Short mmCIF file of C-alpha atoms in Angstrom, two decimals:
data_model
loop_
_atom_site.label_atom_id
_atom_site.label_comp_id
_atom_site.label_asym_id
_atom_site.label_seq_id
_atom_site.Cartn_x
_atom_site.Cartn_y
_atom_site.Cartn_z
CA ARG A 5 1.19 -26.36 -18.21
CA ARG A 6 -2.47 -26.07 -19.13
CA ALA A 7 -2.74 -23.28 -16.55
CA LEU A 8 0.32 -21.55 -18.04
CA TYR A 9 -0.96 -21.68 -21.61
CA MET A 10 -4.44 -20.55 -20.61
CA THR A 11 -2.92 -17.64 -18.69
CA ALA A 12 -0.64 -16.71 -21.60
CA ALA A 13 -3.56 -16.62 -24.05
CA ALA A 14 -5.58 -14.36 -21.72
CA GLU A 15 -2.61 -12.01 -21.25
CA PHE A 16 -2.23 -11.65 -25.01
CA ILE A 17 -5.90 -10.80 -25.52
CA ALA A 18 -6.21 -8.35 -22.60
CA PRO A 19 -4.67 -5.16 -24.09
CA PHE A 20 -6.99 -5.39 -27.11
CA LEU A 21 -10.00 -5.49 -24.77
CA PHE A 22 -9.19 -2.85 -22.15
CA GLY A 23 -7.36 -0.05 -23.96
CA VAL A 24 -3.94 1.55 -23.41
CA ALA A 25 -4.48 4.09 -20.61
CA VAL A 26 -1.47 2.80 -18.64
CA ALA A 27 0.81 3.06 -21.69
CA THR A 28 -0.16 6.71 -22.03
CA THR A 29 0.59 7.39 -18.36
CA VAL A 30 4.05 5.81 -18.55
CA GLY A 31 5.02 7.12 -21.99
CA LYS A 32 3.47 10.57 -21.93
CA GLY A 33 2.72 11.65 -18.37
CA LEU A 34 5.99 11.08 -16.48
CA ILE A 35 8.83 12.87 -18.29
CA ALA A 36 8.72 16.10 -20.33
CA PRO A 37 8.87 15.15 -24.04
CA HIS A 38 11.93 17.28 -24.83
CA ALA A 39 14.01 15.31 -22.32
CA ILE A 40 13.34 11.93 -23.90
CA THR A 41 16.12 10.65 -26.12
CA LEU A 42 16.83 7.16 -27.40
CA ASN A 43 19.69 6.90 -24.91
CA VAL A 44 17.28 7.66 -22.05
CA VAL A 45 14.77 5.08 -23.28
CA ILE A 46 17.44 2.39 -23.75
CA ALA A 47 18.99 3.07 -20.34
CA ALA A 48 15.57 2.85 -18.65
CA VAL A 49 14.72 -0.45 -20.33
CA LEU A 50 18.13 -1.99 -19.61
CA ALA A 51 17.87 -1.02 -15.93
CA ALA A 52 14.48 -2.71 -15.63
CA VAL A 53 15.58 -5.81 -17.56
CA VAL A 54 18.70 -6.34 -15.42
CA TRP A 55 16.72 -6.02 -12.18
CA ASN A 56 13.93 -8.32 -13.36
CA LEU A 57 16.39 -10.97 -14.55
CA PHE A 58 18.24 -10.84 -11.22
CA THR A 59 15.08 -11.31 -9.16
CA TRP A 60 13.89 -14.05 -11.52
CA LEU A 61 17.16 -15.96 -11.07
CA ILE A 62 16.89 -15.91 -7.28
CA GLY A 63 13.17 -16.74 -7.40
CA ILE A 64 11.76 -13.58 -5.85
CA PRO A 65 8.63 -11.96 -7.40
CA SER A 66 9.41 -8.31 -8.18
CA SER A 67 7.64 -5.40 -9.80
CA SER A 68 8.58 -4.61 -13.38
CA SER A 69 6.47 -1.46 -12.98
CA HIS A 70 8.63 -0.09 -10.17
CA ALA A 71 11.80 -1.04 -12.05
CA LEU A 72 10.72 0.56 -15.33
CA VAL A 73 9.43 3.77 -13.76
CA GLY A 74 12.58 4.05 -11.63
CA GLY A 75 14.81 3.40 -14.63
CA LEU A 76 13.04 6.02 -16.74
CA LEU A 77 13.20 8.60 -13.96
CA GLY A 78 16.88 7.92 -13.24
CA ALA A 79 17.93 8.09 -16.88
CA ALA A 80 15.91 11.24 -17.65
CA ILE A 81 17.08 13.09 -14.53
CA LEU A 82 20.72 12.30 -15.30
CA ALA A 83 20.26 13.42 -18.91
CA ALA A 84 18.32 16.64 -18.35
CA GLY A 85 17.90 17.40 -14.62
CA LEU A 86 15.08 17.19 -12.09
CA GLY A 87 12.99 19.80 -13.91
CA VAL A 88 11.97 17.30 -16.61
CA VAL A 89 9.86 15.24 -14.20
CA GLN A 90 6.13 15.94 -14.61
CA ILE A 91 4.93 16.05 -11.02
CA GLU A 92 1.26 15.32 -11.76
CA GLY A 93 2.11 12.16 -13.68
CA LEU A 94 4.71 11.10 -11.10
CA LEU A 95 2.21 11.47 -8.24
CA LYS A 96 -0.36 9.39 -10.14
CA ILE A 97 2.18 6.62 -10.63
CA ILE A 98 3.50 6.75 -7.05
CA ILE A 99 0.00 6.68 -5.58
CA SER A 100 -0.92 3.73 -7.81
CA LEU A 101 2.21 1.77 -6.86
CA LEU A 102 1.89 2.51 -3.14
CA ILE A 103 -1.80 1.88 -2.57
CA SER A 104 -2.17 -1.22 -4.77
CA PRO A 105 -0.58 -3.63 -2.22
CA VAL A 106 -2.75 -2.16 0.54
CA LEU A 107 -5.89 -2.42 -1.59
CA GLY A 108 -4.92 -5.96 -2.55
CA LEU A 109 -4.43 -6.92 1.11
CA LEU A 110 -7.76 -5.44 2.17
CA ALA A 111 -9.63 -6.92 -0.79
CA GLY A 112 -8.07 -10.36 -0.25
CA PHE A 113 -8.80 -10.28 3.48
CA GLY A 114 -12.39 -9.16 2.93
CA PHE A 115 -13.11 -11.66 0.17
CA MET A 116 -11.66 -14.56 2.18
CA GLN A 117 -13.79 -13.58 5.17
CA LEU A 118 -16.84 -13.52 2.92
CA MET A 119 -16.01 -17.00 1.59
CA ARG A 120 -15.66 -18.33 5.14
CA LEU A 121 -19.00 -16.84 6.10
CA VAL A 122 -20.84 -18.17 3.07
CA PHE A 123 -19.32 -21.66 3.22
CA GLN A 124 -18.91 -22.05 6.99
CA ASN A 125 -20.97 -25.26 7.04
CA ALA A 126 -19.41 -26.80 3.95
CA THR A 127 -17.35 -30.01 4.01
CA ARG A 128 -13.80 -30.37 2.65
CA ARG A 129 -15.35 -31.38 -0.67
CA ILE A 130 -15.88 -27.65 -1.29
CA SER A 131 -12.18 -27.48 -2.20
CA GLY A 132 -13.00 -29.31 -5.43
CA ALA A 133 -15.51 -26.63 -6.38
CA PHE A 134 -12.97 -23.89 -5.62
CA LYS A 135 -10.36 -25.70 -7.69
CA ASN A 136 -12.69 -25.76 -10.71
CA ALA A 137 -13.70 -22.13 -10.12
CA GLN A 138 -10.03 -21.16 -10.33
CA VAL A 139 -10.22 -21.57 -14.09
CA ILE A 140 -12.43 -18.47 -14.15
CA THR A 141 -10.54 -16.48 -11.50
CA ALA A 142 -7.16 -17.32 -13.04
CA LEU A 143 -8.43 -16.07 -16.41
CA GLY A 144 -9.64 -12.89 -14.74
CA LEU A 145 -6.27 -12.32 -13.07
CA ALA A 146 -4.42 -13.03 -16.33
CA LEU A 147 -6.62 -10.56 -18.21
CA SER A 148 -5.98 -7.89 -15.58
CA HIS A 149 -2.22 -8.60 -15.66
CA GLY A 150 -2.06 -8.37 -19.44
CA SER A 151 -4.12 -5.19 -19.44
CA ASN A 152 -1.70 -3.49 -17.02
CA ASP A 153 1.81 -4.93 -17.28
CA ALA A 154 2.08 -5.24 -21.06
CA GLN A 155 1.08 -1.60 -21.42
CA LYS A 156 4.27 -0.31 -19.75
CA THR A 157 6.27 -1.86 -22.57
CA MET A 158 3.91 -0.30 -25.11
CA GLY A 159 4.44 3.11 -23.53
CA ILE A 160 8.23 2.80 -23.72
CA ILE A 161 8.24 1.52 -27.34
CA THR A 162 5.90 4.31 -28.45
CA LEU A 163 8.09 6.80 -26.61
CA GLY A 164 11.04 5.52 -28.63
CA LEU A 165 9.09 5.84 -31.89
CA VAL A 166 8.22 9.47 -31.14
CA THR A 167 11.79 10.27 -30.06
CA ALA A 168 13.27 8.71 -33.20
CA GLY A 169 10.87 10.67 -35.41
CA TYR A 170 8.79 7.73 -36.64
CA GLN A 171 5.67 9.30 -35.08
CA GLU A 172 4.78 12.93 -34.55
CA THR A 173 2.32 12.33 -31.71
CA PHE A 174 2.06 9.82 -28.89
CA HIS A 175 -0.38 7.10 -29.90
CA VAL A 176 0.16 3.37 -29.51
CA PRO A 177 0.13 1.57 -32.91
CA LEU A 178 -1.65 -1.77 -33.23
CA TRP A 179 1.60 -3.61 -34.00
CA VAL A 180 3.15 -2.29 -30.77
CA ILE A 181 0.16 -3.60 -28.81
CA ALA A 182 0.53 -6.98 -30.55
CA ILE A 183 4.28 -7.46 -29.96
CA SER A 184 4.10 -6.26 -26.35
CA ALA A 185 1.18 -8.55 -25.57
CA GLY A 186 2.91 -11.37 -27.44
CA ALA A 187 6.13 -10.92 -25.44
CA ILE A 188 4.40 -11.06 -22.06
CA ALA A 189 2.33 -14.05 -23.17
CA LEU A 190 5.44 -15.89 -24.39
CA GLY A 191 7.28 -15.19 -21.14
CA THR A 192 4.35 -16.59 -19.18
CA ALA A 193 4.06 -19.69 -21.39
CA LEU A 194 7.73 -20.52 -20.88
CA GLY A 195 7.07 -20.65 -17.15
CA GLY A 196 8.93 -18.88 -14.36
CA TRP A 197 9.04 -22.00 -12.20
CA ARG A 198 11.21 -20.46 -9.47
CA LEU A 199 8.65 -17.70 -8.99
CA ILE A 200 5.75 -20.13 -9.15
CA ARG A 201 7.26 -22.25 -6.38
CA THR A 202 8.03 -19.22 -4.19
CA LEU A 203 4.58 -17.70 -4.51
CA GLY A 204 2.69 -20.99 -4.52
CA GLY A 205 4.26 -22.71 -1.52
CA ARG A 206 7.13 -20.93 0.20
CA ILE A 207 5.21 -17.95 1.56
CA TYR A 208 2.05 -19.76 2.60
CA LYS A 209 0.63 -23.19 1.82
CA ILE A 210 -2.14 -22.14 -0.55
CA ARG A 211 -5.28 -24.25 -0.87
CA PRO A 212 -7.90 -23.79 -3.65
CA GLU A 213 -10.10 -21.53 -1.46
CA HIS A 214 -7.17 -19.19 -0.77
CA ALA A 215 -6.20 -19.09 -4.42
CA PHE A 216 -9.78 -18.40 -5.50
CA SER A 217 -10.06 -15.47 -3.06
CA SER A 218 -6.66 -13.97 -3.83
CA GLN A 219 -7.11 -14.21 -7.59
CA THR A 220 -10.53 -12.58 -7.48
CA ALA A 221 -9.40 -9.74 -5.20
CA SER A 222 -6.18 -9.11 -7.16
CA ALA A 223 -7.92 -9.12 -10.52
CA LEU A 224 -10.43 -6.48 -9.40
CA VAL A 225 -7.70 -4.18 -8.02
CA ILE A 226 -5.38 -4.53 -11.03
CA LEU A 227 -8.08 -4.18 -13.68
CA GLY A 228 -9.51 -1.13 -11.90
CA ALA A 229 -6.07 0.47 -11.94
CA ALA A 230 -5.57 -0.37 -15.62
CA LEU A 231 -8.84 1.27 -16.63
CA LEU A 232 -7.88 4.39 -14.64
CA GLY A 233 -4.41 4.49 -16.23
CA GLY A 234 -2.49 3.64 -13.06
CA PRO A 235 0.50 1.28 -13.45
CA VAL A 236 0.56 -1.18 -10.55
CA SER A 237 2.55 -4.24 -9.56
CA THR A 238 0.58 -7.44 -10.11
#
């Protein structure tokens, strides 16, 4: 639980530190503004929520990014046709979503190899050092997650505000950043134990050195994408 609460706090802080480039990509760069209605926004969000709840119930980690982008595309295309899709923004999102797992795999593989090389003569006691170091790497991963995933929600909420006439231009208000970051932090603090068990032990028996390497590699990939405005799946 200490790990959960620490992670939740970092996820809440992250969007205030690293900006809202991803929110702008999702909310402004994917669908032509004239095609966005409240019905489109609600349909997109409901589609993503239903899929995420289903995968959570069966204990499979899934991408809210893929679900939200797919829901927004499907709703907008049905409402106004294929012509409303902004190809440049769509390509940016597709490239981000497709290459992030590959980059994560390569970064994780490379970092683990580096750890093995550096600590090849170490005893098993090194696991204790890696366990303590995970406090730092887990914080880094949580910050990267909060800086990327929470922003998709910000983009959709701001899109709704513009569509409903509460804002004339697309800019993410501070209160939207706060409630989106708060929601993702609360969800983390409550604990998705099914997902934790699947990822932590049912794919591969993870030891502290594996966790340290994977968290470091993932954090670098995700944070890099967030700063560039690319929505990726953590």
